[in-house]
PDB file of C-alpha atoms in Angstrom:
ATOM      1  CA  UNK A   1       0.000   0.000   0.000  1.00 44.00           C
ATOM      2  CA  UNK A   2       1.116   3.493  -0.854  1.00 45.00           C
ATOM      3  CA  UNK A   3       1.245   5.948   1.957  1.00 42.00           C
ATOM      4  CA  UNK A   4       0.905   9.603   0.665  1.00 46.00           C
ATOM      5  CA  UNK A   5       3.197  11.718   2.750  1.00 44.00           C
ATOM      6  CA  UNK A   6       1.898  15.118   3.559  1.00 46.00           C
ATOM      7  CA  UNK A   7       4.212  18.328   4.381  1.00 48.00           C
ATOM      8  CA  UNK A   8       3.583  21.899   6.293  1.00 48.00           C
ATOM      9  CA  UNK A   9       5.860  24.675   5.954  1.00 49.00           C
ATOM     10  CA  UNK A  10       5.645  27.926   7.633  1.00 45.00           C
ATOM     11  CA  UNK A  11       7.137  31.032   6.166  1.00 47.00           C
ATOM     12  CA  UNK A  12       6.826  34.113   8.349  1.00 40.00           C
ATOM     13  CA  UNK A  13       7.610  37.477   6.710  1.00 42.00           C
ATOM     14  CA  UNK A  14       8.969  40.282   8.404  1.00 34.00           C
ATOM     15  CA  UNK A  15       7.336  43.247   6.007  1.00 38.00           C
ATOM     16  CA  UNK A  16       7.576  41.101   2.555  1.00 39.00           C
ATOM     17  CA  UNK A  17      11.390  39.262   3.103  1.00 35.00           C
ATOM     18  CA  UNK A  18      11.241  35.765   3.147  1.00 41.00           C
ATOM     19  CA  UNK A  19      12.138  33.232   5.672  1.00 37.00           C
ATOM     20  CA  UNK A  20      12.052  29.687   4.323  1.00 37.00           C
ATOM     21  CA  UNK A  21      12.347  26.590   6.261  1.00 42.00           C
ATOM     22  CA  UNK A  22      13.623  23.317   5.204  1.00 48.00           C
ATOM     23  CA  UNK A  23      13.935  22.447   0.990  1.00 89.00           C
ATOM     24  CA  UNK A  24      10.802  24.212  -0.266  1.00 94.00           C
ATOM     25  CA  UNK A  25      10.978  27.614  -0.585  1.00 92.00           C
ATOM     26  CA  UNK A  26       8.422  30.843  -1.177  1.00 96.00           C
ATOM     27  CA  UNK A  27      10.213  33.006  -2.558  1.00 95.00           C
ATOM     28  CA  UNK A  28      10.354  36.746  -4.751  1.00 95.00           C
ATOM     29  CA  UNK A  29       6.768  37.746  -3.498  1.00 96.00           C
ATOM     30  CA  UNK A  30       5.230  41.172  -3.033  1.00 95.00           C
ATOM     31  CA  UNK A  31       1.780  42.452  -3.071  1.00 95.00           C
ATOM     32  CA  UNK A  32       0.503  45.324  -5.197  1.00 93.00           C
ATOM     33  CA  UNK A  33      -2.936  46.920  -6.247  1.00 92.00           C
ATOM     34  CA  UNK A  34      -3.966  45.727  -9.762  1.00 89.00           C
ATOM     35  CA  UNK A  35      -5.310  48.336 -12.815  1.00 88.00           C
ATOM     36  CA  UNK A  36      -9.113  47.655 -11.210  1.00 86.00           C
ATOM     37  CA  UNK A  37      -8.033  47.987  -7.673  1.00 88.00           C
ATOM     38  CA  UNK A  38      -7.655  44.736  -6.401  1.00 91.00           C
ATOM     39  CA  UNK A  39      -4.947  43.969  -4.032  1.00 94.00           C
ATOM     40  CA  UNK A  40      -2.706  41.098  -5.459  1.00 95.00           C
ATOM     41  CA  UNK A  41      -0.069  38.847  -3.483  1.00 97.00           C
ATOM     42  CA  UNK A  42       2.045  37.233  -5.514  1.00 97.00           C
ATOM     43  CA  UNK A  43       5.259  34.996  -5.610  1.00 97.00           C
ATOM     44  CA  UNK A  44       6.699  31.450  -5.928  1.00 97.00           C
ATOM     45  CA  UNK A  45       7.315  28.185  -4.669  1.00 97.00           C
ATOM     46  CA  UNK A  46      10.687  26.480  -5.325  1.00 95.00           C
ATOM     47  CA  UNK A  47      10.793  23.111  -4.797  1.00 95.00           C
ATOM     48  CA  UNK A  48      14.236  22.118  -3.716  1.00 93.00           C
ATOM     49  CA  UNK A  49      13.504  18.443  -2.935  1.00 93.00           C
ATOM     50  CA  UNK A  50      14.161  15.455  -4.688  1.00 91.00           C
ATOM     51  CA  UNK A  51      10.353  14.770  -5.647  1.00 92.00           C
ATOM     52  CA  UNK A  52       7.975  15.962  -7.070  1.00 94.00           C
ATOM     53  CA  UNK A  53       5.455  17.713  -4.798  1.00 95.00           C
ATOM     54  CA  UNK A  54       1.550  18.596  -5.921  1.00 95.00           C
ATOM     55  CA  UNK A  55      -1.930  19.879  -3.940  1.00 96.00           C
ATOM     56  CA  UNK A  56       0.242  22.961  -3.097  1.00 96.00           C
ATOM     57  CA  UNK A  57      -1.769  25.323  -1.777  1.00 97.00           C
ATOM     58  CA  UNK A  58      -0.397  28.709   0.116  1.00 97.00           C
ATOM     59  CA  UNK A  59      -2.039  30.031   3.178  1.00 97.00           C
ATOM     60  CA  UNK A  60      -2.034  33.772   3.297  1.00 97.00           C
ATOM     61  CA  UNK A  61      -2.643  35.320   6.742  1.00 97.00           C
ATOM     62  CA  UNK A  62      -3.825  39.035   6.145  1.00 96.00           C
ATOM     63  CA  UNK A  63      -2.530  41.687   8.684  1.00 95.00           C
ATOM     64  CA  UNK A  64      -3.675  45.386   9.487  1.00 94.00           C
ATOM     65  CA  UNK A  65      -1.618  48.057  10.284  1.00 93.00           C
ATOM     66  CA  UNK A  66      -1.365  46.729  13.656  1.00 94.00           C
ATOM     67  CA  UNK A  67      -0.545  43.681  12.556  1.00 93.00           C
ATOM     68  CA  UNK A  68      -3.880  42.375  13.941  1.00 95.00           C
ATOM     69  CA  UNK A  69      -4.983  39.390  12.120  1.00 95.00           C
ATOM     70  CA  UNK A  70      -7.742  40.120   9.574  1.00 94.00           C
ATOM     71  CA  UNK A  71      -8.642  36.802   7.844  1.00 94.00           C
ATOM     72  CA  UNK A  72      -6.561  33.962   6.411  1.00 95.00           C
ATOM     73  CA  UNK A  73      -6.784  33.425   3.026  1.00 96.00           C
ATOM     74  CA  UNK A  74      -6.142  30.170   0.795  1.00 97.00           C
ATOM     75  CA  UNK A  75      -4.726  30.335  -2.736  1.00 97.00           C
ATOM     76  CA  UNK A  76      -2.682  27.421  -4.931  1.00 97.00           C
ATOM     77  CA  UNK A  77       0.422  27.227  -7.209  1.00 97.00           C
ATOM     78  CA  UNK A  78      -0.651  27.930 -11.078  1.00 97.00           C
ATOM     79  CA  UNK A  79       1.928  25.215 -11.762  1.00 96.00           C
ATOM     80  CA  UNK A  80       0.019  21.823 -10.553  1.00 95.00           C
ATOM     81  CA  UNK A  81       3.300  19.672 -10.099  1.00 96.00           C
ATOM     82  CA  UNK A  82       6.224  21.119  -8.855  1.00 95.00           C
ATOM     83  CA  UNK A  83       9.059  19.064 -10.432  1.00 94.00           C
ATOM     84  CA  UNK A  84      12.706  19.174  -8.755  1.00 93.00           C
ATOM     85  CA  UNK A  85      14.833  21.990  -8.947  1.00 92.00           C
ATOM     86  CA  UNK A  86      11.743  23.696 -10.443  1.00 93.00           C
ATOM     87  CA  UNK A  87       9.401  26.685  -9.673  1.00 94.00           C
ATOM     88  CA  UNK A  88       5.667  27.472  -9.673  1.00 96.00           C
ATOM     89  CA  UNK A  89       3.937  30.873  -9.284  1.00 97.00           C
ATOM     90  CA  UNK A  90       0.744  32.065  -6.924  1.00 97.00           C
ATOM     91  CA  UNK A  91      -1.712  34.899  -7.113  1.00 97.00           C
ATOM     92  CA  UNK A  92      -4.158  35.787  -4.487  1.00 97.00           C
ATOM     93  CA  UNK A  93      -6.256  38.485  -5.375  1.00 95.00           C
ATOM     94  CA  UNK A  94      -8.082  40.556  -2.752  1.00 94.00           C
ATOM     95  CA  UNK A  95     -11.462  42.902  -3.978  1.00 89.00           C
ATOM     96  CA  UNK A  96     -13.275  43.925  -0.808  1.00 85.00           C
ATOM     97  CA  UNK A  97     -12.738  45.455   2.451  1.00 85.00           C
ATOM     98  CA  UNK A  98     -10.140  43.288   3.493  1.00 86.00           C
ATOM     99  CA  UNK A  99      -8.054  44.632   0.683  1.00 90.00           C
ATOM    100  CA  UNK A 100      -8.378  47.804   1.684  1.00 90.00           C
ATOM    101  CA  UNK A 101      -7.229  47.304   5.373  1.00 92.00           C
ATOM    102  CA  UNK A 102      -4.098  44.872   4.687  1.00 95.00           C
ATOM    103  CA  UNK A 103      -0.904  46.109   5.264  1.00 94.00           C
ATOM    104  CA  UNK A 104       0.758  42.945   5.418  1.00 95.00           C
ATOM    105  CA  UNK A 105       1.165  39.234   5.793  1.00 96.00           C
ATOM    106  CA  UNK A 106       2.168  36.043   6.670  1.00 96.00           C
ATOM    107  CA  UNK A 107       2.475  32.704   4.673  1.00 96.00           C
ATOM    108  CA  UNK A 108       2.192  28.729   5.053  1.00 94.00           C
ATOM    109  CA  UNK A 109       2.847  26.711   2.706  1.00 94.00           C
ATOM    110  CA  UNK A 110       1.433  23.090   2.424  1.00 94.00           C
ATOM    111  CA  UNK A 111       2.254  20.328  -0.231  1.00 95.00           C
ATOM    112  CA  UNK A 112       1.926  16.422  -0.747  1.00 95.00           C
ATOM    113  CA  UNK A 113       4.438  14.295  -2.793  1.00 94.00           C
ATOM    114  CA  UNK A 114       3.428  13.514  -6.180  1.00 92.00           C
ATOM    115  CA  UNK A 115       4.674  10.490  -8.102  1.00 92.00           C
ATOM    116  CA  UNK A 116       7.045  11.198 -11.159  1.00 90.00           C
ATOM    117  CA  UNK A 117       5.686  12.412 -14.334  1.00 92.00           C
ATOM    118  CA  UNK A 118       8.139  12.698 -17.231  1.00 94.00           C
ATOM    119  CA  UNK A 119       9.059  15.867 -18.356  1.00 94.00           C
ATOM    120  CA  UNK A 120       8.310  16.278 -22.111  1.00 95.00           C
ATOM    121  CA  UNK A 121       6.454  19.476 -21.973  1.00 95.00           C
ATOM    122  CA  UNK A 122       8.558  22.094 -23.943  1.00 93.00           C
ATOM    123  CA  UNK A 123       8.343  26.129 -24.789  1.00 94.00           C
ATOM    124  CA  UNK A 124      10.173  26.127 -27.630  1.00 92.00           C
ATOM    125  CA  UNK A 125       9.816  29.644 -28.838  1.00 92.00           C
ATOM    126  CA  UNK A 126       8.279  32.709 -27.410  1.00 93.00           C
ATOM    127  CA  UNK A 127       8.366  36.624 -28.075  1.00 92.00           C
ATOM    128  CA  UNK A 128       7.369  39.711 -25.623  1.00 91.00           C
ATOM    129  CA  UNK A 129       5.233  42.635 -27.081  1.00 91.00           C
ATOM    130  CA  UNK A 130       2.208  44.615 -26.039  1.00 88.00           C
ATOM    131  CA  UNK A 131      -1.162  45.314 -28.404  1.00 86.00           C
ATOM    132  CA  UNK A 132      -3.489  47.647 -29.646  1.00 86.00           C
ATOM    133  CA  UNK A 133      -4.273  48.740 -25.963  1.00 84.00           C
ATOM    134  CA  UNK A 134      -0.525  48.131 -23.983  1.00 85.00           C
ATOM    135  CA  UNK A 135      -1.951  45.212 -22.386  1.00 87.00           C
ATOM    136  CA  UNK A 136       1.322  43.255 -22.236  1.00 91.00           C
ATOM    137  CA  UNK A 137       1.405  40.072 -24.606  1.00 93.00           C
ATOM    138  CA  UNK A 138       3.769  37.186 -24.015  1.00 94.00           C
ATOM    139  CA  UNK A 139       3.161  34.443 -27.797  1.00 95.00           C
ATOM    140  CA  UNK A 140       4.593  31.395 -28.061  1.00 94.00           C
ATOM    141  CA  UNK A 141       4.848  27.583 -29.151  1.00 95.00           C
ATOM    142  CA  UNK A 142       4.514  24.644 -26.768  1.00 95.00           C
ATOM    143  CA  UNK A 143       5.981  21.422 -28.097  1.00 95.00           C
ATOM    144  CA  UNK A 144       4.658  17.570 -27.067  1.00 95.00           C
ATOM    145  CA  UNK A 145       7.911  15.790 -27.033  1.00 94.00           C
ATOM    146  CA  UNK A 146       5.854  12.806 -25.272  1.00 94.00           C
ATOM    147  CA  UNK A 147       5.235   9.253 -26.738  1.00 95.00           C
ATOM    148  CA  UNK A 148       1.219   9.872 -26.429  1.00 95.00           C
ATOM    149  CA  UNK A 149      -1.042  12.815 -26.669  1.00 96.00           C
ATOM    150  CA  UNK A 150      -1.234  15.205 -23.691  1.00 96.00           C
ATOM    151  CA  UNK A 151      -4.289  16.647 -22.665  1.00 96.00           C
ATOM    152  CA  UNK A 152      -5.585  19.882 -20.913  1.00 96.00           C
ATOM    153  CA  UNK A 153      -2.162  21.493 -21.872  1.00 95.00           C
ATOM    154  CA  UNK A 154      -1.539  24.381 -19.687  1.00 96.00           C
ATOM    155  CA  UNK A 155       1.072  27.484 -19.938  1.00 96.00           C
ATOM    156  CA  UNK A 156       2.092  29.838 -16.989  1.00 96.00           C
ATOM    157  CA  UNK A 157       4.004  32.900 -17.317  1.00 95.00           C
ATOM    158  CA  UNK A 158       5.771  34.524 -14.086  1.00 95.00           C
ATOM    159  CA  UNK A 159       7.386  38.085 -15.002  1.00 94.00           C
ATOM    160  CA  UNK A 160       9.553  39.691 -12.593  1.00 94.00           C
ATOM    161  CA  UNK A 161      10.076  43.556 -11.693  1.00 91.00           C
ATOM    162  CA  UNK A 162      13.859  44.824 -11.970  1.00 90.00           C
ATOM    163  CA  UNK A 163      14.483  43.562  -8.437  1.00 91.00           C
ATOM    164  CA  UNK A 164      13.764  40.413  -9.325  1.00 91.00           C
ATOM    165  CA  UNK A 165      10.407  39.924  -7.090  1.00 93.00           C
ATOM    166  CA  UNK A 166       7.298  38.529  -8.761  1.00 95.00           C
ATOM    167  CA  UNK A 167       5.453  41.443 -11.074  1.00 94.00           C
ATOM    168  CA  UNK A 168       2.169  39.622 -11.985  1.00 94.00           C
ATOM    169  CA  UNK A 169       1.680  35.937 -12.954  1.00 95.00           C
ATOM    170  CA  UNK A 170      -0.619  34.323 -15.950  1.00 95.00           C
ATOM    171  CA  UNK A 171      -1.699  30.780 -16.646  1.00 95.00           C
ATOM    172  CA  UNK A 172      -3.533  29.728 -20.107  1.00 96.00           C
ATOM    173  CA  UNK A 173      -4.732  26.722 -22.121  1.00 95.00           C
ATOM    174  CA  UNK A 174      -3.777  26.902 -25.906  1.00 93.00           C
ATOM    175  CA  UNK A 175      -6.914  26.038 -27.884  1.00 89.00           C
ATOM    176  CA  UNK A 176      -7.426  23.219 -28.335  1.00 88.00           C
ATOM    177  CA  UNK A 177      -6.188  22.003 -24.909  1.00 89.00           C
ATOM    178  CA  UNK A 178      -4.609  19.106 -26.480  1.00 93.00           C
ATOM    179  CA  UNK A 179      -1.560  18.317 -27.835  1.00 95.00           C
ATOM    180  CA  UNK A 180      -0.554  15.022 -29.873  1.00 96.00           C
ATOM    181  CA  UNK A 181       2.602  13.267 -29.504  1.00 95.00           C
ATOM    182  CA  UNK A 182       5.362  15.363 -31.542  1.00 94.00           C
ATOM    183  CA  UNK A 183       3.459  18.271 -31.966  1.00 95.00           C
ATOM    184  CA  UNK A 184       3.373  21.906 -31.238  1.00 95.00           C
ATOM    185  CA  UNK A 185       0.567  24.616 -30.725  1.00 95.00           C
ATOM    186  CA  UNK A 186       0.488  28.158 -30.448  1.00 95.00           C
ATOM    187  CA  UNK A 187      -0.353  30.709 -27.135  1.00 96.00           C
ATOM    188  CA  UNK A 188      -1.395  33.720 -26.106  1.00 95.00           C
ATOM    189  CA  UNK A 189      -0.769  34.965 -22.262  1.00 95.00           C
ATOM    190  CA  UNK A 190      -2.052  38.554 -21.961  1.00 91.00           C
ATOM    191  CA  UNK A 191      -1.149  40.522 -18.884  1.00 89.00           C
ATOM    192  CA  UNK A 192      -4.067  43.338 -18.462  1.00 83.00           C
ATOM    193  CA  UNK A 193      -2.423  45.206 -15.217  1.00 87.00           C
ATOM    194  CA  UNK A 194      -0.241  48.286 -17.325  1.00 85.00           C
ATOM    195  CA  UNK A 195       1.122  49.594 -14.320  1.00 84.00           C
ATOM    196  CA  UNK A 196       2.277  46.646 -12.579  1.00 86.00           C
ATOM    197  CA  UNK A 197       4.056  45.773 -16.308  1.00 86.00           C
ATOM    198  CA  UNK A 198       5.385  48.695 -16.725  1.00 84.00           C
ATOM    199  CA  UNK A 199       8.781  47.754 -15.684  1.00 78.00           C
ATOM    200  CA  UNK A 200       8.933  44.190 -16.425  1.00 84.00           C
ATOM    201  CA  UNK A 201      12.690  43.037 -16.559  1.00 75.00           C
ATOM    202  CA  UNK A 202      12.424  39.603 -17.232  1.00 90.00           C
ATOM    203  CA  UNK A 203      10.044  36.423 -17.769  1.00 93.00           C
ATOM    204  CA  UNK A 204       9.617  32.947 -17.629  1.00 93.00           C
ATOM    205  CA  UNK A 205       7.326  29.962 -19.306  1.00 94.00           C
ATOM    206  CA  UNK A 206       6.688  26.410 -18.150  1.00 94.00           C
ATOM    207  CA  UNK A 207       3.905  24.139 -19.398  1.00 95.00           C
ATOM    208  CA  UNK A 208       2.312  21.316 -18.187  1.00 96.00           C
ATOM    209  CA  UNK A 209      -0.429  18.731 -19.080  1.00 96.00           C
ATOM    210  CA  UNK A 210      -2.414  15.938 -17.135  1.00 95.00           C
ATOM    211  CA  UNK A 211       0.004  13.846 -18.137  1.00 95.00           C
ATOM    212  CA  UNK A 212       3.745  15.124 -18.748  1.00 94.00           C
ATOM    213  CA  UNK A 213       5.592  17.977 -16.592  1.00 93.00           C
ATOM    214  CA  UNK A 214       7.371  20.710 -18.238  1.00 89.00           C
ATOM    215  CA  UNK A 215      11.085  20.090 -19.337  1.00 87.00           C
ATOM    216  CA  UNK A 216      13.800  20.443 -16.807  1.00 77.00           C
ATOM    217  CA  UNK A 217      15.161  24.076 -18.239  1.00 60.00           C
ATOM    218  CA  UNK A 218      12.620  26.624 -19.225  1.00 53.00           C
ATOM    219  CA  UNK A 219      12.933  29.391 -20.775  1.00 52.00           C
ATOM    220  CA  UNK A 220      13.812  32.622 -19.730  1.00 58.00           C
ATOM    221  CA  UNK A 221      13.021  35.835 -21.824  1.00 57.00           C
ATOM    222  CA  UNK A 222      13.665  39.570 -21.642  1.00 50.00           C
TER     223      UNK A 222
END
């Protein structure tokens, strides 16, 4: 019989810089108020382990400027397995009262081990621009470099302000959401908030599908 192991880390922030405890890490996050207001805390979750890990879900404890507890909130990683050596971004996204009032917060972090998946998911090609309206516009071409057709193909951008913290993540399927063995399909990730991308130093793409994990090196763009 398998037994599913199950892991809790706490990560306590003092303002917004990190403390991490044992081999997974959150990492590079801020908050910041979005183009329609809403309050956004964002970062990432390095997984420094020699498994995978999946059902990672981040627990965001909301603070006032008394660092009084308001509310704890629950958000998960856009990336759904965390391969080894690998990253995957969150976004928690705030639109009431409680937005208004937080000044801070705390995170936990909590994760199970997932079994292997092979890692045949590849970006091989993207470009950086912005449209008609400045929204910011990251294209590209996923690649199936599996032995069988992957399905509900996912691809999640994470783009970074010139300090390197977390700007404002994105996660989309390519239509269709499937990919064949040995093929490729075009994206498109569009990034509405103009002021949080208005400095955007640096990116990076990984894909995923039921099936496969994204390749061990992905991309990094400018």
């Amino acid at each position: 019989m398998n037994v599913e192991k199950i892991f809790i880390i706490i990560v306590i922030f003092a303002g917004i810089t990190p403390l991490a405890f044992g081999e997974v890490l959150i990492q590079n996050d801020q908050k910041y108020i979005g183009d329609d207001g809403s309050l956004h805390i964002v970062g990432e979750i390095k997984n420094n382990l020699e498994s995978p890990l999946n059902q990672i879900n981040v627990h965001v404890t909301l603070l006032d400027e008394n660092n009084y507890i308001i509310q704890t909130k629950q958000t998960s990683s856009l990336v759904n397995v965390i391969m080894p050596g690998m990253k995957g971004p969150f976004d928690l996204v705030l639109t009431n009262d409680e937005a208004k009032k937080t000044k801070s917060y705390s995170l936990k972090l909590d994760y199970k081990i997932s079994p292997p998946k092979n890692q045949v998911i590849d970006i091989i090609e993207s470009e950086l621009s912005r449209d008609n309206y400045n929204n910011l516009m990251i294209t590209g071409t996923v690649s199936n470099k599996g032995d069988i057709t992957a399905n509900t193909i996912a691809v999640i951008a994470t783009l970074y302000d010139k300090d390197g913290n977390v700007a404002a993540v994105s996660r989309v399927h390519p239509e269709p959401d499937y990919l064949r063995a040995e093929s490729n399909a075009f994206f498109v990730i569009v990034i509405p908030d103009k002021i949080q991308t208005s400095g955007i130093n640096e990116y990076t793409l990984i894909a995923e599908s039921e099936e496969y994990a994204a390749v061990p090196e992905f991309p990094v763009g400018t």
